[in-house]
Amino acid sequence: MPDWLNILIDSIAFGATFMFGSTGEIITEKSGHLNLGIPGIMCMGGAGGCLMLNLIGTSNMPGILIVLLGIIASFASAALMGLIYSFLTITLRCNQNVTGLTLTTFGTGLMMTLMAKASQTKYLNIPKKYFRFPFADRTDSLQKLGIMFFLVIAIIILAWFILNKTKMGLNLKAVGENPATADAAGINVIRYKYLATTIGAGISGLGGLYYIVDYSASGEAYKSLEAYGWLSIALVIFALWRPLRTIAGSILFGVLFSFSSYVTLIPFIETTLKTKPILQMLPYIATIIILIVSSIKNKKENQPPSSLGLSYFREDR
Amino acid sequence: MKVNNEKHNEPLIHLTRRAYMSPWKALGIRGIAIVASLIVSGIVAFILIEKLSANPERIFDFYKCFIDGSFSSEGMAWKFFKNVAILLCIALALTPAFRMRFWNIGAEGQVLMGMLGAIAVAKAGASLPNWLVLILMFLAAVLFGIVWAGIPALFKAFFNTNETLFTLMMNYVATYFVSYMLLVWVPSGNAMGIVNQDTHIGWLPTVIHNYFLIIMAVLILTGILFVYLNYTKHGYEISVVGESNNTARYIGINVKKVILRTMILSGALCGVAGFLMASGLDHSITSTSVNGQGFTAIMVSWLANFNPLIMIATSGLIVFLDMGGSKISEVFDVRGAMPNIIIGIILFFIIGCEFFIRYKINFRKKETVATNSNPEPVPVPVTDNQEANTEESNDEDEMPEIESSDEETNEETDEETNKKEDN
Amino acid sequence: MEERQIALEVKKVSKRFGQKQANKDVDLTVYRGEIHVVLGENGSGKTTLMNMISGIYFPDSGKIYVNGEETVIRSPKDAYDNKIGMVHQHYKLIELFSAAENIVLGMKDEEKYDINKINNRVSEIASKYGFIIDPKKKVYEMSISEKQTVEIIKVLYRNADLLILDEPTAVLTPQETQKLFDVLRHMKADGKSIILITHKLNEVMEISDRITILRKGEYIATVNTSETNENELTEMMVGKKITLNITRSDPVNPRTRIECKNLCCNSKEGLPVLKNVSFSVNGGEIFGIAGIAGSGQRELLESIAGLQPLTNGEIIFHNPKENRPVTFFHKNLKQIKELAKEHKFHYEDGSEVDLSGLRDSEITKLVNDEKILFNEDEIMNLRDKTPLQIRDLGVKLSFVPEDRLGMGLVGNMNLTDNMMLRSYRKGDSIFVNRKKPKHLAEEIVDELEVVTPGLSSPLRLMSGGNVQKVLVGREISSSPKVLMAAYPVRGLDINSSYLIYNLLNKQKETGTAVIFVGEDLDVLLGLCDRIMVINSGEVTGIVDARNITKQEVGILMTKVLTHDNQQEVTEEGGEANEGQQ
């Protein structure tokens, strides 16, 4: 495999981390909730999955079951984090920014503490193989396109389908656009908000597990998860709240980010170490530009959901 | 065609926005929340910390760590007040913007840029007199902070660009920009050393104690900002713009101008925080020098309801917990980030308890009486309740979830412990 | 006629909100295949009645029969189950969704969601009744009339046989109204029943089969359209004149204070809201503005206050300047003597100056010493001025807006801080001075008997009446030359209302030009000196409030202008104007 293809595939695999994170956040934001706790949720998704693998990773279970249980544990612990957020912002109507940031503080702290208890040989070295099915035996970057990579593509397509082709998606978008109107139309606003924020958190959390066990496959990987959580939030804006666009966006972000690791290897570009941070900065700059352009053009379809960040209290109207 | 009446009863519990609560009662609710959160922290720690689950009697040591963390020695106390001062300074910077309902969550980047400006000047001005370098550092820090806060403000004022997302992104641009500058200064990629270690050029002089000047500066700043926000025309305009754009228009306030002016102030104060950190503490910079305090400061400001004087207490609380958490890690030999967990839990409770201060939970038994005794006609709530309840056959509404204000602790506790069990 | 089937029958329905009786023993019978108009003034209880039929409110007493069967309607869904659907005045649509998406939103049928199928059904319904609509068009790209079409199709999509339309024509152009009426006639031919709420008598006469009139929440009559006329309807609608116990003094020394010439402005959607509005108001009079809600009253007052950009027209303010000294700015003695012919000169003590009795040198000395004074109005154009510029010009203009807590006051601030909203800029200090506002707050609380938990508690804790007292109190405290008040007694009890009337009267007596936008005709006729009636942004008449009947005002309120009689109206207005001066 030529180098450039190797790097590209690696970038795509890396981008899958953000695909999980931002698809989850898109679903959350479609219900009108800006969850800044995604970094913490992704951390806890990673921690939950790893702790489960820590328990069963070296057992005699079939590989597929190990993968499945890992994914379920990861999803469940992230969804529980999402539930804390939902309870505080939906039922108790707390400020979404403050709650989200607290969740990130809490989630990263808890993950650091929990991961320190897990043993790399148990949660990583053996389960890695199962996660990297079907390319586990390859030595190039193709090995990283494992089960969870296909899972996230499936999730994105499913999210796209639900949001655009079903009544449920229509209702969810209505809740995020104008909860009062949705309420008047007989949609159970509270239920939709809870479901979207909890399931969204669960999906985001899988990104943590994927990054630790599959893409990075290193015992130190969890320490950089928080940064990728923030990048996932950026990607939501970059993708203009459209699930399918997160695929393209993730690849771009992945290329820019992982490019910076290969920068010194590229022969035909005169580069130094200094370009690395500039390349890493580019995803954020691109996001800012998209944010500015979409606000100047003010095209309705490209705006955040109208009620994003606002609590809904039926009697306030 | 007949419709069944029984099915469409009003929900048992009904929420209304509370008009007023006495400050003492509100304080009481917050106090209960803090106590409850400390208990939950204890439970979480009990599960997480092996040395504690093995020796349950050491739980008292656990709580004692909080005090020890901040006040076990004079040096610790100085450190405590220094940490409070820095956090408070950043929170002060955010407060004018928050009062205007401009959600500036970019303090992390604004402070870091301020530090960068100060350090750059300190490096370049090593041969100049110290007082001049300090002034130039101050100006550079303020300028960098203003630029970093001003860019999102400009776009907010003229294109209504979402400021939350914009300022958030600016944080990371700042982080990588600093990484880049560090590589320019130290091409090897090693950490940057202490600037002017021998000459102490660009270092704040030591008066009484290393931290004394910083603490005093922030205290004075707190007073000034309190006066600015509450007793000046600018402060008054900020409040009006924050409350209602329509009213601002009605009395002829130029909303764009107020947004820009206030964000320039906010950025400048972030720059001041950066200056204090660069010249008084670190004398160096890394891309993580601010270490999340820009985000924590949001909590400090919000918890104090954007009142600079109360922010002294809220920043104190958070630093107290943070240092206590570190002490716990030390005493019980925990790897990881215990302070974050404890701060997280306590903040959840404090954030959550605001609900019981802002809303009143009415039990719907004397419904008819209540409606008739109401002096003002309030048709809207009635409408909406009927509209919604009838549509929902299975009542998964938000109302029944809260049984009474005292139940809050249990609700939260359950969630927390559930998660632990899951893991 | 008698054999027609009854689609809906409402018997003795009552509804009360707090102290206000919105409906009292109201009856209504609607036949299948008829267009039935419910007519009444603002606040006559029409919308409340309709909301009870469509399940938004539940009646306190009375019964509703649908197709002859007694029916309990507790929610809009119940109403739909009974094939009743209502199009509200404020559309509930999601801007980002297409027409079809909005139409199916929230429907709980088992059918699979297939947008193409839905689009086709929507088009089918549209073509059946003659609507023009693109089901794929997004709501934010739609005009108001298209949005209305979406709302109507939403009701038809849910198979309603009885449609309730709440003031559908209020937001439409005459052409759009005609199109809507064509659609309604198609529906009627299809056997659907339509209840239409409107104020516009010409439309009532054109479209309806029968008319039910409500007044102050009570049922007045039901008549066949073919057997009545506009005058009779107006009389039933407004009722006999009630004389209110409001004192009204004659204007003293009225001088033109503010002149509006050909004001035009557009709504956010770009539709004209004010069309060539011209009038002038004198100092020392109360100038009433009557009209159906939403006829352009808000825009008119906001454009005078500098909050609404005008597309055409001028606002001329005559700023009274008293006791200006005569100076040699007026060039020379000869010109000063000329000036004396136009204005009366006086000394500081008010006694008249007789120039002919003085020698030139004496005059020169007096002028140099600024001893000779005169009164003159300063003329200024307020068009395109911001509120701040207007204030800086020295124009004392006070404005009590309709939206008290959203515009005039800040609900989260305390009384003192609300007092300084208008005046906080005074002085060069960077600090605000709270002493005077606090004093003013105390005064207002004292004099206007404001009930408040305290000067430092936020305003939102106070009742509507007290909030209004605070607002009016603040606005008159600056001794304005022009005071504009939009619906100042809306939602207030009798005592508070009278207090406000008295305050306005006092302002009038001090020579202020008071502009009063009201909705209760009895109040307008009892309080004002002159009344301007506007309809759909046009002036339909300016009349002397002392010599006009309620019916006449009622007719002007609902009169639609063609270009011919517009001319006539302006002349009429001109006469009335001169009559006053």
PDB file of N, CA and C in Angstrom, chain A residues 164-167 170-171 173-174 177-178 181 184-187 300-301, chain C residues 92-97 101 104-109 111 113 138 140:
ATOM      1  N   ASN A 164     -34.572  12.450   8.531  1.00  0.00           N
ATOM      2  CA  ASN A 164     -35.150  12.995   7.308  1.00  0.00           C
ATOM      3  C   ASN A 164     -36.297  12.203   6.724  1.00  0.00           C
ATOM      4  N   LYS A 165     -36.422  10.958   7.115  1.00  0.00           N
ATOM      5  CA  LYS A 165     -37.415  10.132   6.433  1.00  0.00           C
ATOM      6  C   LYS A 165     -38.487   9.568   7.357  1.00  0.00           C
ATOM      7  N   THR A 166     -38.470   9.938   8.609  1.00  0.00           N
ATOM      8  CA  THR A 166     -39.498   9.364   9.477  1.00  0.00           C
ATOM      9  C   THR A 166     -40.227  10.461  10.238  1.00  0.00           C
ATOM     10  N   LYS A 167     -41.392  10.090  10.726  1.00  0.00           N
ATOM     11  CA  LYS A 167     -42.192  11.012  11.520  1.00  0.00           C
ATOM     12  C   LYS A 167     -41.473  11.355  12.814  1.00  0.00           C
ATOM     13  N   LEU A 170     -39.095  14.034  12.168  1.00  0.00           N
ATOM     14  CA  LEU A 170     -39.812  15.292  11.963  1.00  0.00           C
ATOM     15  C   LEU A 170     -40.194  15.885  13.316  1.00  0.00           C
ATOM     16  N   ASN A 171     -40.724  15.010  14.182  1.00  0.00           N
ATOM     17  CA  ASN A 171     -41.117  15.486  15.504  1.00  0.00           C
ATOM     18  C   ASN A 171     -39.914  16.008  16.291  1.00  0.00           C
ATOM     19  N   LYS A 173     -37.098  17.240  15.181  1.00  0.00           N
ATOM     20  CA  LYS A 173     -36.658  18.532  14.661  1.00  0.00           C
ATOM     21  C   LYS A 173     -37.620  19.638  15.087  1.00  0.00           C
ATOM     22  N   ALA A 174     -38.912  19.311  15.100  1.00  0.00           N
ATOM     23  CA  ALA A 174     -39.895  20.306  15.530  1.00  0.00           C
ATOM     24  C   ALA A 174     -39.638  20.713  16.973  1.00  0.00           C
ATOM     25  N   GLU A 177     -36.693  23.026  17.021  1.00  0.00           N
ATOM     26  CA  GLU A 177     -36.935  24.309  16.374  1.00  0.00           C
ATOM     27  C   GLU A 177     -37.841  25.183  17.216  1.00  0.00           C
ATOM     28  N   ASN A 178     -38.941  24.615  17.650  1.00  0.00           N
ATOM     29  CA  ASN A 178     -39.935  25.413  18.355  1.00  0.00           C
ATOM     30  C   ASN A 178     -40.749  24.512  19.267  1.00  0.00           C
ATOM     31  N   THR A 181     -44.584  25.121  19.630  1.00  0.00           N
ATOM     32  CA  THR A 181     -45.414  24.672  18.513  1.00  0.00           C
ATOM     33  C   THR A 181     -45.528  23.155  18.510  1.00  0.00           C
ATOM     34  N   ALA A 184     -47.938  22.147  21.091  1.00  0.00           N
ATOM     35  CA  ALA A 184     -49.310  22.404  20.670  1.00  0.00           C
ATOM     36  C   ALA A 184     -49.770  21.375  19.643  1.00  0.00           C
ATOM     37  N   ALA A 185     -48.816  20.849  18.865  1.00  0.00           N
ATOM     38  CA  ALA A 185     -49.198  19.851  17.863  1.00  0.00           C
ATOM     39  C   ALA A 185     -49.368  18.470  18.494  1.00  0.00           C
ATOM     40  N   GLY A 186     -49.174  18.380  19.796  1.00  0.00           N
ATOM     41  CA  GLY A 186     -49.406  17.112  20.472  1.00  0.00           C
ATOM     42  C   GLY A 186     -48.187  16.218  20.581  1.00  0.00           C
ATOM     43  N   ILE A 187     -47.005  16.780  20.364  1.00  0.00           N
ATOM     44  CA  ILE A 187     -45.788  15.988  20.492  1.00  0.00           C
ATOM     45  C   ILE A 187     -45.325  16.049  21.938  1.00  0.00           C
ATOM     46  N   LYS A 300     -31.611  29.749   6.459  1.00  0.00           N
ATOM     47  CA  LYS A 300     -32.301  29.110   7.580  1.00  0.00           C
ATOM     48  C   LYS A 300     -31.858  27.667   7.793  1.00  0.00           C
ATOM     49  N   GLU A 301     -31.605  26.965   6.713  1.00  0.00           N
ATOM     50  CA  GLU A 301     -31.292  25.540   6.844  1.00  0.00           C
ATOM     51  C   GLU A 301     -29.954  25.320   7.535  1.00  0.00           C
TER      52      GLU A 301
ATOM     53  N   LYS C  92     -49.275  28.643  14.246  1.00  0.00           N
ATOM     54  CA  LYS C  92     -48.311  27.795  14.927  1.00  0.00           C
ATOM     55  C   LYS C  92     -47.626  26.926  13.896  1.00  0.00           C
ATOM     56  N   LEU C  93     -46.594  27.468  13.297  1.00  0.00           N
ATOM     57  CA  LEU C  93     -45.891  26.747  12.247  1.00  0.00           C
ATOM     58  C   LEU C  93     -44.405  26.731  12.558  1.00  0.00           C
ATOM     59  N   ILE C  94     -43.733  25.702  12.066  1.00  0.00           N
ATOM     60  CA  ILE C  94     -42.275  25.633  12.215  1.00  0.00           C
ATOM     61  C   ILE C  94     -41.662  26.197  10.944  1.00  0.00           C
ATOM     62  N   GLU C  95     -40.961  27.293  11.109  1.00  0.00           N
ATOM     63  CA  GLU C  95     -40.446  28.052   9.971  1.00  0.00           C
ATOM     64  C   GLU C  95     -39.607  27.198   9.021  1.00  0.00           C
ATOM     65  N   LEU C  96     -38.834  26.306   9.595  1.00  0.00           N
ATOM     66  CA  LEU C  96     -37.862  25.578   8.798  1.00  0.00           C
ATOM     67  C   LEU C  96     -38.498  24.431   8.009  1.00  0.00           C
ATOM     68  N   PHE C  97     -39.726  24.086   8.346  1.00  0.00           N
ATOM     69  CA  PHE C  97     -40.359  22.937   7.695  1.00  0.00           C
ATOM     70  C   PHE C  97     -41.113  23.373   6.451  1.00  0.00           C
ATOM     71  N   GLU C 101     -44.797  19.245   5.659  1.00  0.00           N
ATOM     72  CA  GLU C 101     -44.279  18.764   6.939  1.00  0.00           C
ATOM     73  C   GLU C 101     -45.039  19.398   8.102  1.00  0.00           C
ATOM     74  N   VAL C 104     -48.568  17.715   8.501  1.00  0.00           N
ATOM     75  CA  VAL C 104     -48.700  16.400   9.153  1.00  0.00           C
ATOM     76  C   VAL C 104     -48.098  16.363  10.553  1.00  0.00           C
ATOM     77  N   LEU C 105     -47.425  17.433  10.957  1.00  0.00           N
ATOM     78  CA  LEU C 105     -46.722  17.406  12.238  1.00  0.00           C
ATOM     79  C   LEU C 105     -47.657  17.037  13.388  1.00  0.00           C
ATOM     80  N   GLY C 106     -47.260  16.034  14.131  1.00  0.00           N
ATOM     81  CA  GLY C 106     -48.012  15.663  15.330  1.00  0.00           C
ATOM     82  C   GLY C 106     -49.208  14.772  15.069  1.00  0.00           C
ATOM     83  N   MET C 107     -49.456  14.418  13.809  1.00  0.00           N
ATOM     84  CA  MET C 107     -50.598  13.528  13.532  1.00  0.00           C
ATOM     85  C   MET C 107     -50.246  12.127  13.989  1.00  0.00           C
ATOM     86  N   LYS C 108     -51.206  11.499  14.672  1.00  0.00           N
ATOM     87  CA  LYS C 108     -50.888  10.181  15.210  1.00  0.00           C
ATOM     88  C   LYS C 108     -51.645   9.119  14.429  1.00  0.00           C
ATOM     89  N   ASP C 109     -51.292   8.943  13.175  1.00  0.00           N
ATOM     90  CA  ASP C 109     -51.924   7.851  12.440  1.00  0.00           C
ATOM     91  C   ASP C 109     -50.884   6.754  12.228  1.00  0.00           C
ATOM     92  N   GLU C 111     -50.132   5.370   9.467  1.00  0.00           N
ATOM     93  CA  GLU C 111     -49.533   5.394   8.136  1.00  0.00           C
ATOM     94  C   GLU C 111     -48.036   5.636   8.185  1.00  0.00           C
ATOM     95  N   TYR C 113     -44.564   7.206   7.161  1.00  0.00           N
ATOM     96  CA  TYR C 113     -44.257   8.583   6.779  1.00  0.00           C
ATOM     97  C   TYR C 113     -43.670   8.587   5.377  1.00  0.00           C
ATOM     98  N   LYS C 138     -40.817  26.009   1.933  1.00  0.00           N
ATOM     99  CA  LYS C 138     -40.552  26.185   3.363  1.00  0.00           C
ATOM    100  C   LYS C 138     -41.379  27.369   3.898  1.00  0.00           C
ATOM    101  N   TYR C 140     -40.660  29.635   6.041  1.00  0.00           N
ATOM    102  CA  TYR C 140     -40.005  30.942   6.150  1.00  0.00           C
ATOM    103  C   TYR C 140     -39.934  31.691   4.832  1.00  0.00           C
TER     104      TYR C 140
END
